[in-house]
Structure formats: structure tokens, C-alpha cells
CSV table of C-alpha atoms and ligand atoms in Angstrom, one decimal:
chain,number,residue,atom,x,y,z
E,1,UNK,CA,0.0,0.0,0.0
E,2,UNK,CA,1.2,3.2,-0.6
E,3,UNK,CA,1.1,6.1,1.7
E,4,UNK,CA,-2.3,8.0,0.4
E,5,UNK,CA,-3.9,4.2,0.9
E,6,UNK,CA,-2.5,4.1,3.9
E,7,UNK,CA,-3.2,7.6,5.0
E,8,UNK,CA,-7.0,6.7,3.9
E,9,UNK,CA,-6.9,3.9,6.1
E,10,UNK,CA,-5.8,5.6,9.1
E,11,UNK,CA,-8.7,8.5,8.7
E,12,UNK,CA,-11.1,6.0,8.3
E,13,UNK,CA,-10.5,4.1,11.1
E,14,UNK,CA,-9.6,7.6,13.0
E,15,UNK,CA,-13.3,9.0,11.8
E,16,UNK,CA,-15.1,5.5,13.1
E,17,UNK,CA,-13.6,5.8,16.5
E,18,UNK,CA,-14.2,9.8,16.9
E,19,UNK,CA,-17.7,9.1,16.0
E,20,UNK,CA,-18.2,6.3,18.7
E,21,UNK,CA,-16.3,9.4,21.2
E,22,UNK,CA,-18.3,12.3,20.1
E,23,UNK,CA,-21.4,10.2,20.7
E,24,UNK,CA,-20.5,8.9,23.8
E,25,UNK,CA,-19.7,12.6,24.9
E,26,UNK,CA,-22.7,14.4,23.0
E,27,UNK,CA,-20.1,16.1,20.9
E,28,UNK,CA,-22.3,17.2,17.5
E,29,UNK,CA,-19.0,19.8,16.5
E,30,UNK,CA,-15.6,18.6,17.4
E,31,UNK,CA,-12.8,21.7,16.5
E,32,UNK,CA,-9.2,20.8,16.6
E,33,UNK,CA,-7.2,23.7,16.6
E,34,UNK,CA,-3.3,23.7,14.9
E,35,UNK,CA,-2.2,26.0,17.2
E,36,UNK,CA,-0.9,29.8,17.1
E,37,UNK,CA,2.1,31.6,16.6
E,38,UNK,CA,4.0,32.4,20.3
E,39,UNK,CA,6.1,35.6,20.7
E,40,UNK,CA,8.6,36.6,22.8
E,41,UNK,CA,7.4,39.2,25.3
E,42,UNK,CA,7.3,42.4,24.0
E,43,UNK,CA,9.1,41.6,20.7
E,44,UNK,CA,8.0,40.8,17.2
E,45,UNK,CA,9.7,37.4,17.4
E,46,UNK,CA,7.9,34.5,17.2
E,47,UNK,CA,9.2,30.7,19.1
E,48,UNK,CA,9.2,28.3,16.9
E,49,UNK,CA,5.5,26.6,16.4
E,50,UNK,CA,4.9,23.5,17.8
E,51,UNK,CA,1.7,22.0,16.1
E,52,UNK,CA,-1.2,20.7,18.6
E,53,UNK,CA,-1.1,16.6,18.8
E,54,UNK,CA,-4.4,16.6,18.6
E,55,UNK,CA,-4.5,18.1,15.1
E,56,UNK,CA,-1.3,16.0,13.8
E,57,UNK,CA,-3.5,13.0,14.5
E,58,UNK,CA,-5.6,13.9,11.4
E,59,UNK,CA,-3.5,16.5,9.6
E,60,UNK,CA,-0.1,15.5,8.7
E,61,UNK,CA,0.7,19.4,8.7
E,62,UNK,CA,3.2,20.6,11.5
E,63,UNK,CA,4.1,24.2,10.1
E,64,UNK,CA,0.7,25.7,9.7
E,65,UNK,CA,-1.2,27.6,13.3
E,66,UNK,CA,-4.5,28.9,12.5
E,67,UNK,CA,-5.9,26.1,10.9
E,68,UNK,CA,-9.4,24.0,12.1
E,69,UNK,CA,-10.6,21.1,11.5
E,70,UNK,CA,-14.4,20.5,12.2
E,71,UNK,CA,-15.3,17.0,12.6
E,72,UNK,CA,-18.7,15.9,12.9
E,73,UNK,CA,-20.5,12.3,13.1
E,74,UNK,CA,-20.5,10.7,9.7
E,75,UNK,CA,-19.2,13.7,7.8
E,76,UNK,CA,-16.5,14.2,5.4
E,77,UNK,CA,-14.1,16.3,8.1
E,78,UNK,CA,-13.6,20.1,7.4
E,79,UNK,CA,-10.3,21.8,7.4
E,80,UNK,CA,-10.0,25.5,7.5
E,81,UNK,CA,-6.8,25.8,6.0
E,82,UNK,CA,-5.0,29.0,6.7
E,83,UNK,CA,-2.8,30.6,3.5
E,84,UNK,CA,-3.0,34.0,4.0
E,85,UNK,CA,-1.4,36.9,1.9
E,86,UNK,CA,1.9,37.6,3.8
E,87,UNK,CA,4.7,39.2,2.2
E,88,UNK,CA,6.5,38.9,5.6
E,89,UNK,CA,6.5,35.2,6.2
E,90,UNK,CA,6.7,32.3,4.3
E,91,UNK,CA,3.8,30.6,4.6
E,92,UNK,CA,2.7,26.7,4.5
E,93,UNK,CA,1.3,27.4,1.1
E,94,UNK,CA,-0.7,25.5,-0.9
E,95,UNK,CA,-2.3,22.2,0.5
E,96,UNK,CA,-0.9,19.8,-0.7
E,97,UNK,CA,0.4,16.0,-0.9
E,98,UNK,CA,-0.9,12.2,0.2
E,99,UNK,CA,-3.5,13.6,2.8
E,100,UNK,CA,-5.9,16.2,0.8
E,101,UNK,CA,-8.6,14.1,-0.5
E,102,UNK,CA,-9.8,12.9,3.0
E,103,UNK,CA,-10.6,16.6,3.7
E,104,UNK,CA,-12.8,18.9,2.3
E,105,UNK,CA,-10.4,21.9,2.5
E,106,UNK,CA,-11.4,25.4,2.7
E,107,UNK,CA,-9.1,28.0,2.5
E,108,UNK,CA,-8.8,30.7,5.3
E,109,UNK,CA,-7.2,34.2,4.8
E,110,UNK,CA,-7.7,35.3,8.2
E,111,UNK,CA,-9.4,33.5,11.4
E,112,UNK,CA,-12.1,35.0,11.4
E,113,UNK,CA,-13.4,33.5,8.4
E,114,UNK,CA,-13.1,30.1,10.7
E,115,UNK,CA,-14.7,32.1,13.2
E,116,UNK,CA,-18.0,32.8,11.2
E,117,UNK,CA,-18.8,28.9,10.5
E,118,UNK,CA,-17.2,27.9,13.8
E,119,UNK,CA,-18.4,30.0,16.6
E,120,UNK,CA,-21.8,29.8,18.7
E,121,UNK,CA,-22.5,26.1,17.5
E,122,UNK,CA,-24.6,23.9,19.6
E,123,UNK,CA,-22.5,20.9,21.1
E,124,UNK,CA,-19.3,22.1,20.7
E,125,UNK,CA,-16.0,21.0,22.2
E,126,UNK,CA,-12.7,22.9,21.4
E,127,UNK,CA,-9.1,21.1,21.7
E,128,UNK,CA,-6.1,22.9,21.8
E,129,UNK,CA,-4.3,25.9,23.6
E,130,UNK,CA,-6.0,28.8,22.9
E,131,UNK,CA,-10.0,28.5,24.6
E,132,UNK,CA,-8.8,31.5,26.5
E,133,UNK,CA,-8.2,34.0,23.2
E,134,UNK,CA,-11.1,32.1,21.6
E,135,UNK,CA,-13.6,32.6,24.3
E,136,UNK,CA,-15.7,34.7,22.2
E,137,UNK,CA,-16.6,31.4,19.7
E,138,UNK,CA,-18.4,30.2,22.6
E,139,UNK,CA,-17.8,26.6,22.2
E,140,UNK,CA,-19.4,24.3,25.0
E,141,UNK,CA,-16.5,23.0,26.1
E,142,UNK,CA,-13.0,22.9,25.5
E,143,UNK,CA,-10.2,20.1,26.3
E,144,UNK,CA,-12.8,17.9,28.4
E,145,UNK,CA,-10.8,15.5,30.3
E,146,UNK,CA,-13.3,12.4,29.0
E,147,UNK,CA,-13.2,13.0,25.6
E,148,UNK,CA,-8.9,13.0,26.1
E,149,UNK,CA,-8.4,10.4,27.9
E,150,UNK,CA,-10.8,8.6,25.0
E,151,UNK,CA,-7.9,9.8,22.7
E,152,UNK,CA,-4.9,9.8,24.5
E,153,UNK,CA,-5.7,5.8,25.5
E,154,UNK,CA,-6.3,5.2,21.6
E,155,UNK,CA,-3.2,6.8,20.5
E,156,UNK,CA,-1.4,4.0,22.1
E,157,UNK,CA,-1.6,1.6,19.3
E,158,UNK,CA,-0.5,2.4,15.6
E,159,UNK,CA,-2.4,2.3,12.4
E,160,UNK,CA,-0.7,1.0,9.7
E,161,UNK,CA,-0.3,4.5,8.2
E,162,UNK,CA,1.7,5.6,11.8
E,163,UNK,CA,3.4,2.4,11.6
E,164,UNK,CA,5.0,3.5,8.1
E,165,UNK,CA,5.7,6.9,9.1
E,166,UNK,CA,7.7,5.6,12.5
E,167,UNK,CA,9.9,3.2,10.2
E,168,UNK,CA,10.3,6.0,7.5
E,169,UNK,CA,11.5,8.1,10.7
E,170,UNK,CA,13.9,5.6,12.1
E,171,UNK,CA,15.6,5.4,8.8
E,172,UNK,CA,16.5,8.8,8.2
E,173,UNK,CA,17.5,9.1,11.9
E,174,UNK,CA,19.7,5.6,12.1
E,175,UNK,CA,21.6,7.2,8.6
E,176,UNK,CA,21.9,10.3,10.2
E,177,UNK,CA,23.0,8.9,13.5
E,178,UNK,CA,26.6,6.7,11.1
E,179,UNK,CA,27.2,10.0,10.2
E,180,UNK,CA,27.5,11.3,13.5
E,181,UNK,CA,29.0,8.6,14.6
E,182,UNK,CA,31.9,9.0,11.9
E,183,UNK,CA,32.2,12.6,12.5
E,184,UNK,CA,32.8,11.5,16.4
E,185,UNK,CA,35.6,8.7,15.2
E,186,UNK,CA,36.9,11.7,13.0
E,187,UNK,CA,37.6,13.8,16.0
E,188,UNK,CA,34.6,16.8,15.6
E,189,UNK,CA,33.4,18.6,18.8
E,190,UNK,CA,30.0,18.3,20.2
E,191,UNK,CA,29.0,21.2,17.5
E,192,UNK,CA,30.3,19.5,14.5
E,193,UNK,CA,28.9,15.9,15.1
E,194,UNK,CA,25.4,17.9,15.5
E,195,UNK,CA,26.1,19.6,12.5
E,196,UNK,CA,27.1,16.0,10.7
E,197,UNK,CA,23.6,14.8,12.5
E,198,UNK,CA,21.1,17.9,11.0
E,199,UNK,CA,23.3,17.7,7.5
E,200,UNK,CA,21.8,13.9,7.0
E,201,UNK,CA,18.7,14.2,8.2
E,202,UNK,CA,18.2,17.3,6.1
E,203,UNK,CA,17.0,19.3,9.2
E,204,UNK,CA,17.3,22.7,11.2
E,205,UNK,CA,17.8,22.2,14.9
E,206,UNK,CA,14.1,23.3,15.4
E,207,UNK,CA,12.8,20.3,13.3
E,208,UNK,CA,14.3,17.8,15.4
E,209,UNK,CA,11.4,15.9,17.3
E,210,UNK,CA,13.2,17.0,20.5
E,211,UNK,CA,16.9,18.6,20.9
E,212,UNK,CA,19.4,16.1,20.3
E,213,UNK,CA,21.9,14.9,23.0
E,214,UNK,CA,25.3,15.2,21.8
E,215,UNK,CA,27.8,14.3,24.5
E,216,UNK,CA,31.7,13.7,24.4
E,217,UNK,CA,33.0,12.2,28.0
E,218,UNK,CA,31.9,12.9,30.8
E,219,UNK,CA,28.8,15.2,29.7
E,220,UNK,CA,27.3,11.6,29.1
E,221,UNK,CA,25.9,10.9,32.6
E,222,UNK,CA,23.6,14.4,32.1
E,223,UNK,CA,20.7,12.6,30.8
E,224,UNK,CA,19.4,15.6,29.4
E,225,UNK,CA,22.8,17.3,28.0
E,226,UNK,CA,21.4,19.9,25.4
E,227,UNK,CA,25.1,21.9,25.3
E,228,UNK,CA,26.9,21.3,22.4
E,229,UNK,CA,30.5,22.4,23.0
E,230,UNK,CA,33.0,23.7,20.2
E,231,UNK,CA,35.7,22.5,22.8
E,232,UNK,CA,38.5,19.8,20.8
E,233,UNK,CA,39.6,17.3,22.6
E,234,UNK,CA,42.8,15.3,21.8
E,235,UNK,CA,43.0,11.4,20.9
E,236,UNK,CA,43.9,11.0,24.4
E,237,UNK,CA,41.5,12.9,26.3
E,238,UNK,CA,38.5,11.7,23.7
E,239,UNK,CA,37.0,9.0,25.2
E,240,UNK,CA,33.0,8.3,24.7
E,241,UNK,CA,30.3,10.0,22.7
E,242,UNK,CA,26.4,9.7,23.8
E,243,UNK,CA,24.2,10.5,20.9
E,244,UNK,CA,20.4,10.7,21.2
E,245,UNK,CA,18.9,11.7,17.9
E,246,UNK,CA,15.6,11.8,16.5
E,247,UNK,CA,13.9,12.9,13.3
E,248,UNK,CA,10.0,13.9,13.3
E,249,UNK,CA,8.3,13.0,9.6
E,250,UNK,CA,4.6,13.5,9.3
E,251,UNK,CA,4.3,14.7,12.8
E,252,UNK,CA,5.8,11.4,14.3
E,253,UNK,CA,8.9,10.8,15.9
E,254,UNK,CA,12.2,8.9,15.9
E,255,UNK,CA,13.8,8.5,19.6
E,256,UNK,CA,17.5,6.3,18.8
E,257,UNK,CA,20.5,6.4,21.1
E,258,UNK,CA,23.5,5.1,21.1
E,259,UNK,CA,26.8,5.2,23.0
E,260,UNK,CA,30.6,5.0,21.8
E,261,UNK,CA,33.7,4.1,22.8
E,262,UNK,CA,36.8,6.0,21.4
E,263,UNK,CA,39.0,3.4,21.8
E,264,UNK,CA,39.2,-0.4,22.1
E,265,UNK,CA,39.0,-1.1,25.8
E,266,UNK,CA,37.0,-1.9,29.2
E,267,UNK,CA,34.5,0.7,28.3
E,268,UNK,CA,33.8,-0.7,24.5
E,269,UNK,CA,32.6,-4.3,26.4
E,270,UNK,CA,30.5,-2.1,28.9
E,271,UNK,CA,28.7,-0.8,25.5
E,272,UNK,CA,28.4,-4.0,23.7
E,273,UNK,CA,27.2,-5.8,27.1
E,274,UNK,CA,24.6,-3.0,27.7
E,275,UNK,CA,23.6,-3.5,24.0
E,276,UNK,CA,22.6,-7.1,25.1
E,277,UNK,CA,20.5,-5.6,27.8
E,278,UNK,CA,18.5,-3.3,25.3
E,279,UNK,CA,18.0,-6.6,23.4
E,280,UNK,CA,17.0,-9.2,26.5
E,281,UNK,CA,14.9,-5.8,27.9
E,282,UNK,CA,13.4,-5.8,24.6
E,283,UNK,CA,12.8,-9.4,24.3
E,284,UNK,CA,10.9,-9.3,27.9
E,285,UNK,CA,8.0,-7.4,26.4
E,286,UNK,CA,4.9,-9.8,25.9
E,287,UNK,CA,1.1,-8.8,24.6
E,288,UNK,CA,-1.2,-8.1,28.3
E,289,UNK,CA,1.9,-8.1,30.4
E,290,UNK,CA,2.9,-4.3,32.1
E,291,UNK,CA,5.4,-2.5,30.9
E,292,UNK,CA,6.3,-2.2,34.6
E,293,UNK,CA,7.5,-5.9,34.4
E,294,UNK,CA,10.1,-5.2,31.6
E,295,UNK,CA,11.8,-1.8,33.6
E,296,UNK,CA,11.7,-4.1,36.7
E,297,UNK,CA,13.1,-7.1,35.2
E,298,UNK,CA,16.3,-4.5,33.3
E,299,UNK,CA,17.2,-3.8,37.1
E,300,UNK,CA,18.5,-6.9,37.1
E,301,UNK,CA,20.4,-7.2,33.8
E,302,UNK,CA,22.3,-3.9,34.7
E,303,UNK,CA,23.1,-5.4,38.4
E,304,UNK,CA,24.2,-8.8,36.2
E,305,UNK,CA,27.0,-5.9,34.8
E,306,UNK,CA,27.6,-3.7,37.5
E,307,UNK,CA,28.9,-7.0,39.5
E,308,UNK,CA,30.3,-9.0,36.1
E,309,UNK,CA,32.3,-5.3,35.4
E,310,UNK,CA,33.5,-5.5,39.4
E,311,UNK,CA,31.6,-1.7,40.1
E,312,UNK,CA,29.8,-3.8,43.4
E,313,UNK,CA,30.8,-6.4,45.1
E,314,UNK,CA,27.4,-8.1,45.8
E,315,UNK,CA,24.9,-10.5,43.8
E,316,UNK,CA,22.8,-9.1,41.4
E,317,UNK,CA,19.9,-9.9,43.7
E,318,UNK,CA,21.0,-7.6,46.6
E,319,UNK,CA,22.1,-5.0,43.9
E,320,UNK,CA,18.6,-4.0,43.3
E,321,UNK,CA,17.0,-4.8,46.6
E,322,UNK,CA,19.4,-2.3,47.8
E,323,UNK,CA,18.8,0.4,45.4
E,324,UNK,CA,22.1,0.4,44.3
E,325,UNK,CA,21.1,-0.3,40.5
E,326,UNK,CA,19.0,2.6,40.7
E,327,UNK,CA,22.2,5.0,41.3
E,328,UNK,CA,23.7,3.8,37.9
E,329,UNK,CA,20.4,3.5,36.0
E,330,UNK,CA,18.3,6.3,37.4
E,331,UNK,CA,15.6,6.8,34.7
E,332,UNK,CA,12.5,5.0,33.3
E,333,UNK,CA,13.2,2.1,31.0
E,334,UNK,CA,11.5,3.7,27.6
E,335,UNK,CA,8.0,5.1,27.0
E,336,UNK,CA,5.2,5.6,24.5
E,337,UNK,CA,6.3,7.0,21.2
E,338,UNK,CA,3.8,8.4,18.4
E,339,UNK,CA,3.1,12.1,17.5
E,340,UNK,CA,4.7,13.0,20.9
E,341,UNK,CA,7.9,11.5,21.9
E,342,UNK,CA,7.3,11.0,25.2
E,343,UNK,CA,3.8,10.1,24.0
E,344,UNK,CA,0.3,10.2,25.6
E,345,UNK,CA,-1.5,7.7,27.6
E,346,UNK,CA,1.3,5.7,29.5
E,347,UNK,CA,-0.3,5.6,32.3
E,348,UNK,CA,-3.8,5.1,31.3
E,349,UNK,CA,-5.1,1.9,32.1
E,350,UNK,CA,-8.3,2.3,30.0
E,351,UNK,CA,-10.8,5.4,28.5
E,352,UNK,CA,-12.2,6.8,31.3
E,353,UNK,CA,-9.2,7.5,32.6
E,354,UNK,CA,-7.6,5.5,35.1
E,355,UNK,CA,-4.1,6.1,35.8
E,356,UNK,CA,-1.9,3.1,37.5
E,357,UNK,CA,1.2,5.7,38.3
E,358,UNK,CA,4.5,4.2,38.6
E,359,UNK,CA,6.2,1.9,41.8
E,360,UNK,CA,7.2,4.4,44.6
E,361,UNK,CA,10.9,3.0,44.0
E,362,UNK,CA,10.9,3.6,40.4
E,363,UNK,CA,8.8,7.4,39.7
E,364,UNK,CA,10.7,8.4,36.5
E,365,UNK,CA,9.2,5.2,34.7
E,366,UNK,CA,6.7,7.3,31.9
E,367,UNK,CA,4.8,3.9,31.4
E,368,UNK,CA,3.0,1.5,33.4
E,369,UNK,CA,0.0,0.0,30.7
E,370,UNK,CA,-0.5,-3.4,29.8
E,371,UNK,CA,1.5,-3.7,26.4
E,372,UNK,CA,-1.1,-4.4,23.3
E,373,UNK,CA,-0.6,-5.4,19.6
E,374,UNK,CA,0.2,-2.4,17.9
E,375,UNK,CA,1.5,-0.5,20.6
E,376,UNK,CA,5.2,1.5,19.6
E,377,UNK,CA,7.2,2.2,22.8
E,378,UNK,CA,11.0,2.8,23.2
E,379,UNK,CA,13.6,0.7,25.4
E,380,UNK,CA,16.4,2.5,26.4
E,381,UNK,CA,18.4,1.0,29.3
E,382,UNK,CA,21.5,3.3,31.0
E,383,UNK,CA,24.2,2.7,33.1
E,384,UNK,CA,25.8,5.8,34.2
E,385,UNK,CA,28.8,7.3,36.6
E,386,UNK,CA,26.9,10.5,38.1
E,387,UNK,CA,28.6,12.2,40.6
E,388,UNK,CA,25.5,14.0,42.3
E,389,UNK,CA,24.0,10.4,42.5
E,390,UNK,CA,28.0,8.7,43.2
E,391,UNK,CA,28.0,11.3,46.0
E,392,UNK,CA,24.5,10.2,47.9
E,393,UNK,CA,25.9,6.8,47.8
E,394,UNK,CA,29.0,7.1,49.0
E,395,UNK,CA,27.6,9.2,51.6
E,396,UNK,CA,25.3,5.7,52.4
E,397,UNK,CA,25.5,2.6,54.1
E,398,UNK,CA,25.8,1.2,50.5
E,399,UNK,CA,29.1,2.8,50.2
E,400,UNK,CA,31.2,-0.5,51.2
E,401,UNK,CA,29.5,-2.4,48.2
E,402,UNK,CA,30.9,-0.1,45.8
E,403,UNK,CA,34.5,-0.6,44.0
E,404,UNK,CA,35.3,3.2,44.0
E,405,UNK,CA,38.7,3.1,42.1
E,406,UNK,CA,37.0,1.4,39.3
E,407,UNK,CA,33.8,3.6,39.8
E,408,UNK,CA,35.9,6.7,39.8
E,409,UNK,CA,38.2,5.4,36.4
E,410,UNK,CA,34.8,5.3,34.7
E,411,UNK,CA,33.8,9.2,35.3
E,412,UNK,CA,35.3,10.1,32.4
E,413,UNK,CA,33.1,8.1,30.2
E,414,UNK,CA,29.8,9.7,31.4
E,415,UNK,CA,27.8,6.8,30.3
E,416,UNK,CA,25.9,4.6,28.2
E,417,UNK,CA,22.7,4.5,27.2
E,418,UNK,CA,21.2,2.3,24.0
E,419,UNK,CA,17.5,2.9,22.8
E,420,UNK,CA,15.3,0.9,19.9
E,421,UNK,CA,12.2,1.8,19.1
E,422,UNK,CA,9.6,-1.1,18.7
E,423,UNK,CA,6.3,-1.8,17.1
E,424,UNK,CA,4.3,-4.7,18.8
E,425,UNK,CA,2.8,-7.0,16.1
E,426,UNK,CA,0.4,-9.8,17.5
E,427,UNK,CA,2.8,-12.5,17.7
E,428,UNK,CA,6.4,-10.3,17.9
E,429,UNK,CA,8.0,-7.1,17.5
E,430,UNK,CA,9.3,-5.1,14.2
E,431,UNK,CA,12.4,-2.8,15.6
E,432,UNK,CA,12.0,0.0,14.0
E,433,UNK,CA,15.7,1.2,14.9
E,434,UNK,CA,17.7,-2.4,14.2
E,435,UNK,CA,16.0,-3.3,10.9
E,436,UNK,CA,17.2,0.7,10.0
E,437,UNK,CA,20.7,0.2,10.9
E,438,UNK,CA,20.5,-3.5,9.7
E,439,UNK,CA,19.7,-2.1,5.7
E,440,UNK,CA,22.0,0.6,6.2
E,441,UNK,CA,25.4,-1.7,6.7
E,442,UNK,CA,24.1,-3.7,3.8
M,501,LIG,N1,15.2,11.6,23.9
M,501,LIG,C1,14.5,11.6,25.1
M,501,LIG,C2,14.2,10.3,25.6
M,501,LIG,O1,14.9,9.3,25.2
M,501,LIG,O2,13.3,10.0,26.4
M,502,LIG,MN1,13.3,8.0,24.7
M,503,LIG,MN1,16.0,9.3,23.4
């Protein structure tokens, strides 16, 4: 099938559950906002525009605001599509592409053309940002919690239409990431591996599904390191690079990381053994089991390493009922992936809402749902040397455990994390990520 059949697909399936939702929440008018421009306080400059979820779902169109699309029960959807005359700005321009024909498109030179057809209707329920500045439209309501959590639980599992999109994204993203990966090898600062990174992909920093994680040394253990320094290092002093790299097509999201040694030593088995953690971690995950299981389960492959790599001195067992595995693996072990990259619904146990929040041990895990054909989630087990994290546990009773001189050698590697992205099928997996580095070292 090719992507307009897909695309197809994926609205018609998309306008049979709506309709079932709008029903069961007497919505006759549905109006999904794109979004509006942002400036910066008292300035003519605008933040780059971030596209409502909610309208991405429908509209693969991420670099229009003012647009709305009106949905109503058994009815062709309506977008008001905004190309107005700006010699300013370049605008979005013409609609065009796979998507059009499952619209009926009307163009908009200003909002308030939208806001004649769309304002003062009975039944109407607003979603996005803006019911404040559009309070005058008088919709019924806007961003009811029932109707989202109908949404956000739905958005879990793909259509075959996201499903192409998410492998499409993994590709460019998995070429882009060899290049960066060569440009590290070929000695480049933080700055210039980025720049090899955005050159492949074809992208400005602001299209990148969220800012990419570029880290020589040390600056691996920040799990969020956004810095990208023009700083050289020499052969000697260059010793790891963390890269974690996306690439948005169509509104959804690539989420790949991976973890380098410069040179052939200690460190480089620490990689490929935390590789084989991704894959066992990924191998755990199983149709109507939690995703809770799989985290818990990864504890104990990295306290297999942390005692195999002589960091503590106990078995793997009393590594994690002592918390110990949490100091060198402090995050969640992946999440929901879609049109957000930390995507909706993780902790959504069903439609109406119910939220199973995370064990009291483990509170940066992002999902906790019962994992179900179709669902796309990443895996991204870490092993890190942090020192604010070193420092609370040497400051513990845990602190005789730990092999400090080898802990301490280790610093200067930051750490490792590896992350796949993964499409459940009903008997298996596809990984997005693998298969995309797989093709490209053919
Ligand atoms: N790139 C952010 C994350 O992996 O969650
Ligand atoms: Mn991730
Ligand atoms: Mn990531």
C-alpha cells in the first residue's frame, strides 16, 4: 500500500472511533485547533511553532497555526486551511500532498473566516491551547478531560499509516545517527557531530522531534545534556560520545540512542554488554503483560554488569533490593512513542481515565500499561557514573559495596545508554531502529 492508501486507512479508522467518542460525549461539532504563533514578550519574534497533537492525529501538517478542523458524526471532516497573503512570512502554502482528498479543505485568509462557521455552535467541544483567546466562539467546552483520555488511551496503538511513518522516521535518523558517529571517530566537537547529525537528516535544529543529546566524555551521565561544546579534545583525552537523535516525519517521531567508545578497551565491552540488555529488555516485552514488568526485570540485567564489570561487590539480587542499580540506572526504562515522543496515555489503564502511576521505587518510569498489539514504545536502558548520584551513595550505608577506584576510572566516560524503538505485532516485534541500521550496513 502506498502512503495515500494508507493515509486513507488511518482516517477512516480515526473517523469511526471519533464518531463512537463524540457520541458517547454528545459532541455534534468537534474543532481541533493547529495551534498559534508564540512571541517573545514584548518583541516581534515568534518561538518556533509546535503543532497541537491533537490536530497532527488527522493532519499530517506541522508548520501551519490557525488552521481547524471541524469534525462531525458521519461527515467528510472540514479543514479550514489558513494561506494568507503575507509578504512577511513564508507561509505553508498551498495544501498539498498524500492527505488532501480525505478533507474537504477550505481555504482561510484570516481567522475570522473560521470564526463565522465555527463559533456559537450547539455541542461544541474545542481542543487545543487557545479557549482563553477564543472565548468569544463560545464553544461548549474545551479540552474535556473524558473526551482525552478517549484519545490519549487510543493513541497507544498504531495504524498502519503511523506504523510506516515511524519506520520511514527511524531510517532517516539511524543514517543520520553513522554520520555522526563517523564525525565523532573523526575527532569533531559536540557542535560538529550535530552539525554532521542535522546535515543527513536534512534538518534545522528546530525540526528535530526534541533537541538532540550530543555528549563527548563525561557530559554523558547528564541525561538531558542539550550543550553542544566547540571545545577539541585530543585522541587522548577523547574517550565516549552519547548521541540521542531523532527525526519527526509527518508529525511522528524517531527516539535512537547510542553510546561509543573511542577506543578499544574496558569501556567498548560495557557498551556492547549494555547492547545485550537493550535486546534481552526488549525481548521481555509480551502482549497483556505491564510495561512495569520489563523496567523491573532490566534492574536486574544492569546489576548482572555492575557486578560481572567488578563496580559492586554483591549479587545481582541484593544489587537491586538495595537500590544500588537505581544510582547507575536512574531513569524509566522507555515510554510511548507516536506524534509526541514522550507520547500520551502511558499511564492510562483504559478510557475513562484510570491512571496506575508508577512503583514508589521507580517514579521516572513514563509507562506503566499493559502492552497491546500495535503499541510502539522505546527501550532505552542506561548505566551511568553521576557524581551528584555517586555522591549520595558514597555518603550511604551502601558505600562499602561499591568498588570506587573502578567507579571513579569510569567518570570520564559519562555513560551509556542504547535505545530501539519497537512496534508490537500480534505475535512479535518489528524494531523500527535495528532493521534501520541493519539495511543501512548492507
Ligand atoms: N530523547 C528523550 C528520551 O529518550 O526520552
Ligand atoms: Mn526515549
Ligand atoms: Mn531518546
Amino acid at each position: 500500500m502506498n502512503f495515500e492508501e494508507l493515509f486513507s486507512e488511518h482516517i477512516s479508522y480515526l473517523q469511526n472511533e471519533y464518531n463512537k467518542i463524540l457520541e458517547k460525549n454528545n459532541i455534534e461539532h468537534l474543532i481541533i485547533h493547529s495551534g498559534q504563533l508564540k512571541y517573545a514578550f514584548l518583541d516581534d519574534l515568534q518561538y518556533p511553532f509546535k503543532v497541537n497533537p491533537h490536530f497532527k492525529y488527522f493532519v499530517p501538517v506541522t508548520n501551519n497555526p490557525n488552521c481547524f478542523l471541524h469534525i462531525r458524526k458521519a461527515e467528510k471532516p472540514v479543514l479550514y486551511y489558513y494561506n494568507p497573503t503575507d509578504f512577511w512570512h513564508e507561509q505553508a502554502g498551498d495544501p498539498e500532498g498524500f492527505w488532501v482528498n480525505e478533507f474537504d479543505i477550505k481555504i482561510i485568509t484570516n481567522v475570522d473566516q473560521a470564526k463565522e462557521k465555527l463559533s456559537n455552535l450547539p455541542h461544541s467541544t474545542y481542543i487545543g491551547e487557545h479557549a482563553d483567546e477564543l472565548a468569544s466562539w463560545n464553544f461548549t467546552k474545551s479540552n474535556p478531560e473524558e473526551f482525552l483520555h478517549e484519545v490519549h488511551f487510543m493513541r497507544a496503538a498504531k495504524t498502519e499509516y503511523e506504523r510506516a511513518n515511524l519506520r520511514e522516521a527511524n531510517k532517516v535518523a539511524a543514517k543520520a545517527h553513522l554520520a555522526a558517529r563517523d564525525a565523532f571517530y573523526a575527532g569533531g566537537t559536540e557542535f560538529e557531530i550535530n552539525h554532521a547529525y542535522l546535515k543527513s537528516a536534512g534538518i534545522l535544529e528546530h525540526q528535530e522531534p526534541y533537541g538532540n543529546i550530543v555528549a563527548l566524555n563525561e557530559k554523558g551521565a547528564i541525561l538531558h545534556y542539550t550543550n553542544l561544546r566547540t571545545q577539541k579534545f585530543s585522541k587522548e583525552n577523547t574517550h565516549s560520545f552519547l548521541i540521542d537523535a531523532g527525526y519527526d516525519l509527518n508529525g511522528y517521531a524517531a527516539d535512537i540512542t547510542r553510546t561509543y567508545s573511542f577506543k578499544n578497551d574496558e569501556f567498548s565491552e560495557l557498551v556492547r554488554a549494555m547492547d545485550g540488555v537493550l535486546l534481552k529488555s526488549i525481548e521481555d516485552f509480551k502482549i497483556d503483560v505491564a510495561y512495569t514488568e520489563s523496567h523491573l526485570k532490566s534492574h536486574t540485567y544492569i546489576a548482572e554488569l555492575l557486578k560481572q564489570f567488578k563496580f559492586v561487590d554483591l549479587d545481582p539480587e541484593a544489587i537491586v533490593e538495595k537500590k544500588i542499580s537505581k544510582i547507575f540506572f536512574p531513569h524509566g526504562l522507555g515510554h510511548f512513542l507516536g506524534l509526541q515522543v514522550h507520547d500520551v496515555g502511558g499511564y492510562l489503564q483504559n478510557p475513562l481515565g484510570t491512571q496506575v502511576t508508577p512503583p514508589e521505587d521507580h517514579p521516572f518510569l513514563r509507562c506503566t500499561r499493559v502492552i497491546q498489539k500495535g503499541h510502539v514504545f522505546t527501550v532505552e536502558p542506561g548505566l551511568y557514573f553521576i557524581d551528584p548520584l555517586l555522591k549520595d551513595l558514597k555518603n550511604s550505608e551502601n558505600a562499602k559495596y561499591i568498588n570506587w577506584e573502578k567507579v571513579d576510572s569510569f567518570r570520564k566516560f559519562g555513560g551509556i545508554r542504547m535505545e530501539d524503538n519497537i512496534f508490537m505485532t500480534e505475535t512479535g516485534k518489528e524494531n523500527f531502529t535495528r532493521n534501520a541500521f541493519k539495511q543501512l550496513k548492507k
